[in-house]
PDB file of C-alpha atoms in Angstrom:
ATOM      1  CA  UNK Q 231     -40.737 274.824 130.240  1.00 78.00           C
ATOM      2  CA  UNK Q 232     -43.302 275.017 127.594  1.00 83.00           C
ATOM      3  CA  UNK Q 233     -40.993 276.979 125.277  1.00 77.00           C
ATOM      4  CA  UNK Q 234     -38.352 274.404 125.880  1.00 74.00           C
ATOM      5  CA  UNK Q 235     -40.661 271.690 124.696  1.00 72.00           C
ATOM      6  CA  UNK Q 236     -41.804 273.514 121.752  1.00 73.00           C
ATOM      7  CA  UNK Q 237     -38.253 274.404 120.771  1.00 71.00           C
ATOM      8  CA  UNK Q 238     -37.268 270.727 121.209  1.00 70.00           C
ATOM      9  CA  UNK Q 239     -40.234 269.633 119.127  1.00 73.00           C
ATOM     10  CA  UNK Q 240     -39.443 272.078 116.473  1.00 78.00           C
ATOM     11  CA  UNK Q 241     -35.715 270.911 116.333  1.00 72.00           C
ATOM     12  CA  UNK Q 242     -36.972 267.131 116.070  1.00 71.00           C
ATOM     13  CA  UNK Q 243     -39.630 267.847 113.063  1.00 69.00           C
ATOM     14  CA  UNK Q 244     -36.882 269.796 111.317  1.00 68.00           C
ATOM     15  CA  UNK Q 245     -34.498 266.742 111.726  1.00 66.00           C
ATOM     16  CA  UNK Q 246     -36.943 264.255 110.417  1.00 65.00           C
ATOM     17  CA  UNK Q 247     -37.917 266.330 107.538  1.00 62.00           C
ATOM     18  CA  UNK Q 248     -34.220 266.894 106.723  1.00 60.00           C
ATOM     19  CA  UNK Q 249     -33.307 263.156 106.864  1.00 60.00           C
ATOM     20  CA  UNK Q 250     -36.460 262.344 104.542  1.00 55.00           C
ATOM     21  CA  UNK Q 251     -35.387 265.006 101.940  1.00 54.00           C
ATOM     22  CA  UNK Q 252     -31.808 263.720 102.097  1.00 56.00           C
ATOM     23  CA  UNK Q 253     -32.845 260.082 101.413  1.00 54.00           C
ATOM     24  CA  UNK Q 254     -34.957 261.239  98.282  1.00 55.00           C
ATOM     25  CA  UNK Q 255     -31.909 263.174  97.012  1.00 61.00           C
ATOM     26  CA  UNK Q 256     -30.259 261.649  93.891  1.00 63.00           C
ATOM     27  CA  UNK Q 257     -32.854 258.681  93.819  1.00 70.00           C
ATOM     28  CA  UNK Q 258     -33.698 257.345  90.420  1.00 69.00           C
ATOM     29  CA  UNK Q 259     -37.468 256.941  89.696  1.00 69.00           C
ATOM     30  CA  UNK Q 260     -38.520 255.154  86.756  1.00 73.00           C
ATOM     31  CA  UNK Q 261     -41.803 256.098  85.085  1.00 69.00           C
ATOM     32  CA  UNK Q 262     -44.657 254.942  87.179  1.00 59.00           C
ATOM     33  CA  UNK Q 263     -47.182 254.012  84.301  1.00 56.00           C
ATOM     34  CA  UNK Q 264     -46.555 252.087  81.221  1.00 49.00           C
ATOM     35  CA  UNK Q 265     -47.768 254.759  78.741  1.00 53.00           C
ATOM     36  CA  UNK Q 266     -45.193 256.291  76.472  1.00 59.00           C
ATOM     37  CA  UNK Q 267     -45.035 259.995  77.664  1.00 77.00           C
ATOM     38  CA  UNK Q 268     -43.048 261.905  75.240  1.00 86.00           C
ATOM     39  CA  UNK Q 269     -41.430 264.943  76.446  1.00 92.00           C
ATOM     40  CA  UNK Q 270     -42.134 268.534  74.904  1.00 94.00           C
ATOM     41  CA  UNK Q 271     -40.673 269.318  71.570  1.00 94.00           C
ATOM     42  CA  UNK Q 272     -38.185 271.833  73.171  1.00 94.00           C
ATOM     43  CA  UNK Q 273     -36.584 269.027  75.077  1.00 95.00           C
ATOM     44  CA  UNK Q 274     -36.729 266.637  71.925  1.00 95.00           C
ATOM     45  CA  UNK Q 275     -34.845 269.243  70.083  1.00 95.00           C
ATOM     46  CA  UNK Q 276     -32.056 268.894  72.598  1.00 95.00           C
ATOM     47  CA  UNK Q 277     -31.606 265.136  72.142  1.00 95.00           C
ATOM     48  CA  UNK Q 278     -28.677 263.564  70.501  1.00 94.00           C
ATOM     49  CA  UNK Q 279     -29.986 261.729  67.510  1.00 91.00           C
ATOM     50  CA  UNK Q 280     -27.052 259.242  67.577  1.00 92.00           C
ATOM     51  CA  UNK Q 281     -27.533 258.117  71.067  1.00 95.00           C
ATOM     52  CA  UNK Q 282     -29.897 255.695  72.465  1.00 96.00           C
ATOM     53  CA  UNK Q 283     -30.587 257.710  75.780  1.00 96.00           C
ATOM     54  CA  UNK Q 284     -29.835 261.201  76.346  1.00 97.00           C
ATOM     55  CA  UNK Q 285     -29.526 262.557  79.880  1.00 97.00           C
ATOM     56  CA  UNK Q 286     -31.390 265.825  79.969  1.00 97.00           C
ATOM     57  CA  UNK Q 287     -30.251 268.009  82.789  1.00 97.00           C
ATOM     58  CA  UNK Q 288     -32.723 270.687  83.779  1.00 97.00           C
ATOM     59  CA  UNK Q 289     -30.882 273.429  85.567  1.00 96.00           C
ATOM     60  CA  UNK Q 290     -31.385 277.132  86.558  1.00 95.00           C
ATOM     61  CA  UNK Q 291     -28.935 279.875  86.789  1.00 93.00           C
ATOM     62  CA  UNK Q 292     -28.482 280.057  90.570  1.00 92.00           C
ATOM     63  CA  UNK Q 293     -28.628 276.190  91.329  1.00 93.00           C
ATOM     64  CA  UNK Q 294     -25.438 275.297  93.126  1.00 93.00           C
ATOM     65  CA  UNK Q 295     -25.568 271.564  92.568  1.00 95.00           C
ATOM     66  CA  UNK Q 296     -26.264 271.730  89.002  1.00 96.00           C
ATOM     67  CA  UNK Q 297     -22.342 272.346  88.393  1.00 95.00           C
ATOM     68  CA  UNK Q 298     -21.392 269.047  89.963  1.00 95.00           C
ATOM     69  CA  UNK Q 299     -24.418 267.238  88.145  1.00 96.00           C
ATOM     70  CA  UNK Q 300     -23.076 268.626  84.662  1.00 97.00           C
ATOM     71  CA  UNK Q 301     -19.661 267.245  85.368  1.00 97.00           C
ATOM     72  CA  UNK Q 302     -21.133 263.853  86.441  1.00 96.00           C
ATOM     73  CA  UNK Q 303     -23.436 263.720  83.485  1.00 97.00           C
ATOM     74  CA  UNK Q 304     -20.959 264.935  80.824  1.00 97.00           C
ATOM     75  CA  UNK Q 305     -18.481 262.143  82.195  1.00 97.00           C
ATOM     76  CA  UNK Q 306     -20.950 259.367  82.161  1.00 96.00           C
ATOM     77  CA  UNK Q 307     -21.929 260.334  78.598  1.00 96.00           C
ATOM     78  CA  UNK Q 308     -18.360 260.403  77.483  1.00 96.00           C
ATOM     79  CA  UNK Q 309     -17.567 256.980  79.057  1.00 95.00           C
ATOM     80  CA  UNK Q 310     -20.786 255.145  77.942  1.00 94.00           C
ATOM     81  CA  UNK Q 311     -21.804 254.140  74.537  1.00 94.00           C
ATOM     82  CA  UNK Q 312     -25.212 255.163  73.307  1.00 95.00           C
ATOM     83  CA  UNK Q 313     -25.444 257.626  76.075  1.00 96.00           C
ATOM     84  CA  UNK Q 314     -25.421 261.541  75.660  1.00 97.00           C
ATOM     85  CA  UNK Q 315     -25.900 264.628  77.703  1.00 98.00           C
ATOM     86  CA  UNK Q 316     -27.944 267.784  77.155  1.00 97.00           C
ATOM     87  CA  UNK Q 317     -28.438 270.823  79.432  1.00 96.00           C
ATOM     88  CA  UNK Q 318     -31.579 272.913  79.384  1.00 97.00           C
ATOM     89  CA  UNK Q 319     -31.770 276.056  81.610  1.00 96.00           C
ATOM     90  CA  UNK Q 320     -35.176 276.517  83.008  1.00 96.00           C
ATOM     91  CA  UNK Q 321     -34.487 279.940  84.546  1.00 95.00           C
ATOM     92  CA  UNK Q 322     -36.740 281.879  82.017  1.00 94.00           C
ATOM     93  CA  UNK Q 323     -38.756 279.070  80.875  1.00 95.00           C
ATOM     94  CA  UNK Q 324     -41.389 278.386  83.881  1.00 94.00           C
ATOM     95  CA  UNK Q 325     -43.980 277.020  81.293  1.00 96.00           C
ATOM     96  CA  UNK Q 326     -41.334 274.084  80.460  1.00 96.00           C
ATOM     97  CA  UNK Q 327     -40.706 273.520  84.125  1.00 94.00           C
ATOM     98  CA  UNK Q 328     -44.487 273.237  84.658  1.00 95.00           C
ATOM     99  CA  UNK Q 329     -45.172 270.878  81.798  1.00 93.00           C
ATOM    100  CA  UNK Q 330     -42.177 268.635  82.998  1.00 93.00           C
ATOM    101  CA  UNK Q 331     -43.541 268.916  86.520  1.00 92.00           C
ATOM    102  CA  UNK Q 332     -40.087 269.993  87.623  1.00 93.00           C
ATOM    103  CA  UNK Q 333     -40.096 271.020  91.238  1.00 91.00           C
ATOM    104  CA  UNK Q 334     -36.421 271.415  91.910  1.00 92.00           C
ATOM    105  CA  UNK Q 335     -32.949 271.816  90.032  1.00 94.00           C
ATOM    106  CA  UNK Q 336     -31.117 269.906  89.038  1.00 96.00           C
ATOM    107  CA  UNK Q 337     -33.655 267.336  87.798  1.00 96.00           C
ATOM    108  CA  UNK Q 338     -32.387 264.949  85.249  1.00 96.00           C
ATOM    109  CA  UNK Q 339     -34.515 263.133  82.824  1.00 96.00           C
ATOM    110  CA  UNK Q 340     -33.435 259.907  80.859  1.00 96.00           C
ATOM    111  CA  UNK Q 341     -35.174 260.294  77.400  1.00 96.00           C
ATOM    112  CA  UNK Q 342     -34.774 257.609  74.807  1.00 94.00           C
ATOM    113  CA  UNK Q 343     -34.310 258.518  71.033  1.00 93.00           C
ATOM    114  CA  UNK Q 344     -38.038 258.483  70.518  1.00 93.00           C
ATOM    115  CA  UNK Q 345     -38.507 261.257  72.999  1.00 94.00           C
ATOM    116  CA  UNK Q 346     -40.043 259.127  75.766  1.00 94.00           C
ATOM    117  CA  UNK Q 347     -39.183 259.714  79.390  1.00 94.00           C
ATOM    118  CA  UNK Q 348     -37.470 256.547  80.867  1.00 94.00           C
ATOM    119  CA  UNK Q 349     -36.537 257.738  84.160  1.00 94.00           C
ATOM    120  CA  UNK Q 350     -35.767 260.964  86.271  1.00 94.00           C
ATOM    121  CA  UNK Q 351     -33.701 261.868  89.232  1.00 95.00           C
ATOM    122  CA  UNK Q 352     -34.075 264.901  91.393  1.00 94.00           C
ATOM    123  CA  UNK Q 353     -30.884 266.401  92.822  1.00 94.00           C
ATOM    124  CA  UNK Q 354     -27.403 265.161  92.117  1.00 95.00           C
ATOM    125  CA  UNK Q 355     -27.620 261.763  90.785  1.00 95.00           C
ATOM    126  CA  UNK Q 356     -25.476 258.696  92.267  1.00 93.00           C
ATOM    127  CA  UNK Q 357     -23.434 257.451  89.470  1.00 94.00           C
ATOM    128  CA  UNK Q 358     -23.910 253.835  90.090  1.00 94.00           C
ATOM    129  CA  UNK Q 359     -27.490 253.935  90.744  1.00 94.00           C
ATOM    130  CA  UNK Q 360     -28.108 255.906  87.418  1.00 95.00           C
ATOM    131  CA  UNK Q 361     -25.969 253.415  85.489  1.00 94.00           C
ATOM    132  CA  UNK Q 362     -27.677 250.393  86.918  1.00 94.00           C
ATOM    133  CA  UNK Q 363     -31.123 252.182  85.968  1.00 94.00           C
ATOM    134  CA  UNK Q 364     -29.903 252.782  82.355  1.00 94.00           C
ATOM    135  CA  UNK Q 365     -28.510 249.413  81.737  1.00 94.00           C
ATOM    136  CA  UNK Q 366     -31.617 248.029  80.036  1.00 93.00           C
ATOM    137  CA  UNK Q 367     -31.854 250.747  77.682  1.00 92.00           C
ATOM    138  CA  UNK Q 368     -28.226 251.074  76.458  1.00 91.00           C
ATOM    139  CA  UNK Q 369     -26.307 248.529  74.059  1.00 86.00           C
ATOM    140  CA  UNK Q 370     -24.339 245.631  75.291  1.00 73.00           C
TER     141      UNK Q 370
END
């Protein structure tokens, strides 16, 4: 009887944790503070100089959802004025991942033309939510 209760409790905790993680996946988070936090020089070098905002995708070699994110972000950049897409592989760059506080891939940073992080998304972004969050930073 005790074993069954432990198993049931374990399943319940796992389900709650799973639902919590799924709810956070793809959520757009704006910068919490008002200070202009510039991204490291390695990220600034990947920015598109002609764009108001560059979506910087942080990926790793063995990341399954990174391909889906790459397609989504490339499509958004192609269809949206003032928006560009860049991809940085963090597989061999743990120091950059640490500097950017990246805990999972894909992580998407929206960075303005000055190199300031505007917002970030952990996981595969939801198209409509990302566009809504970017609207104040894009032309017209």
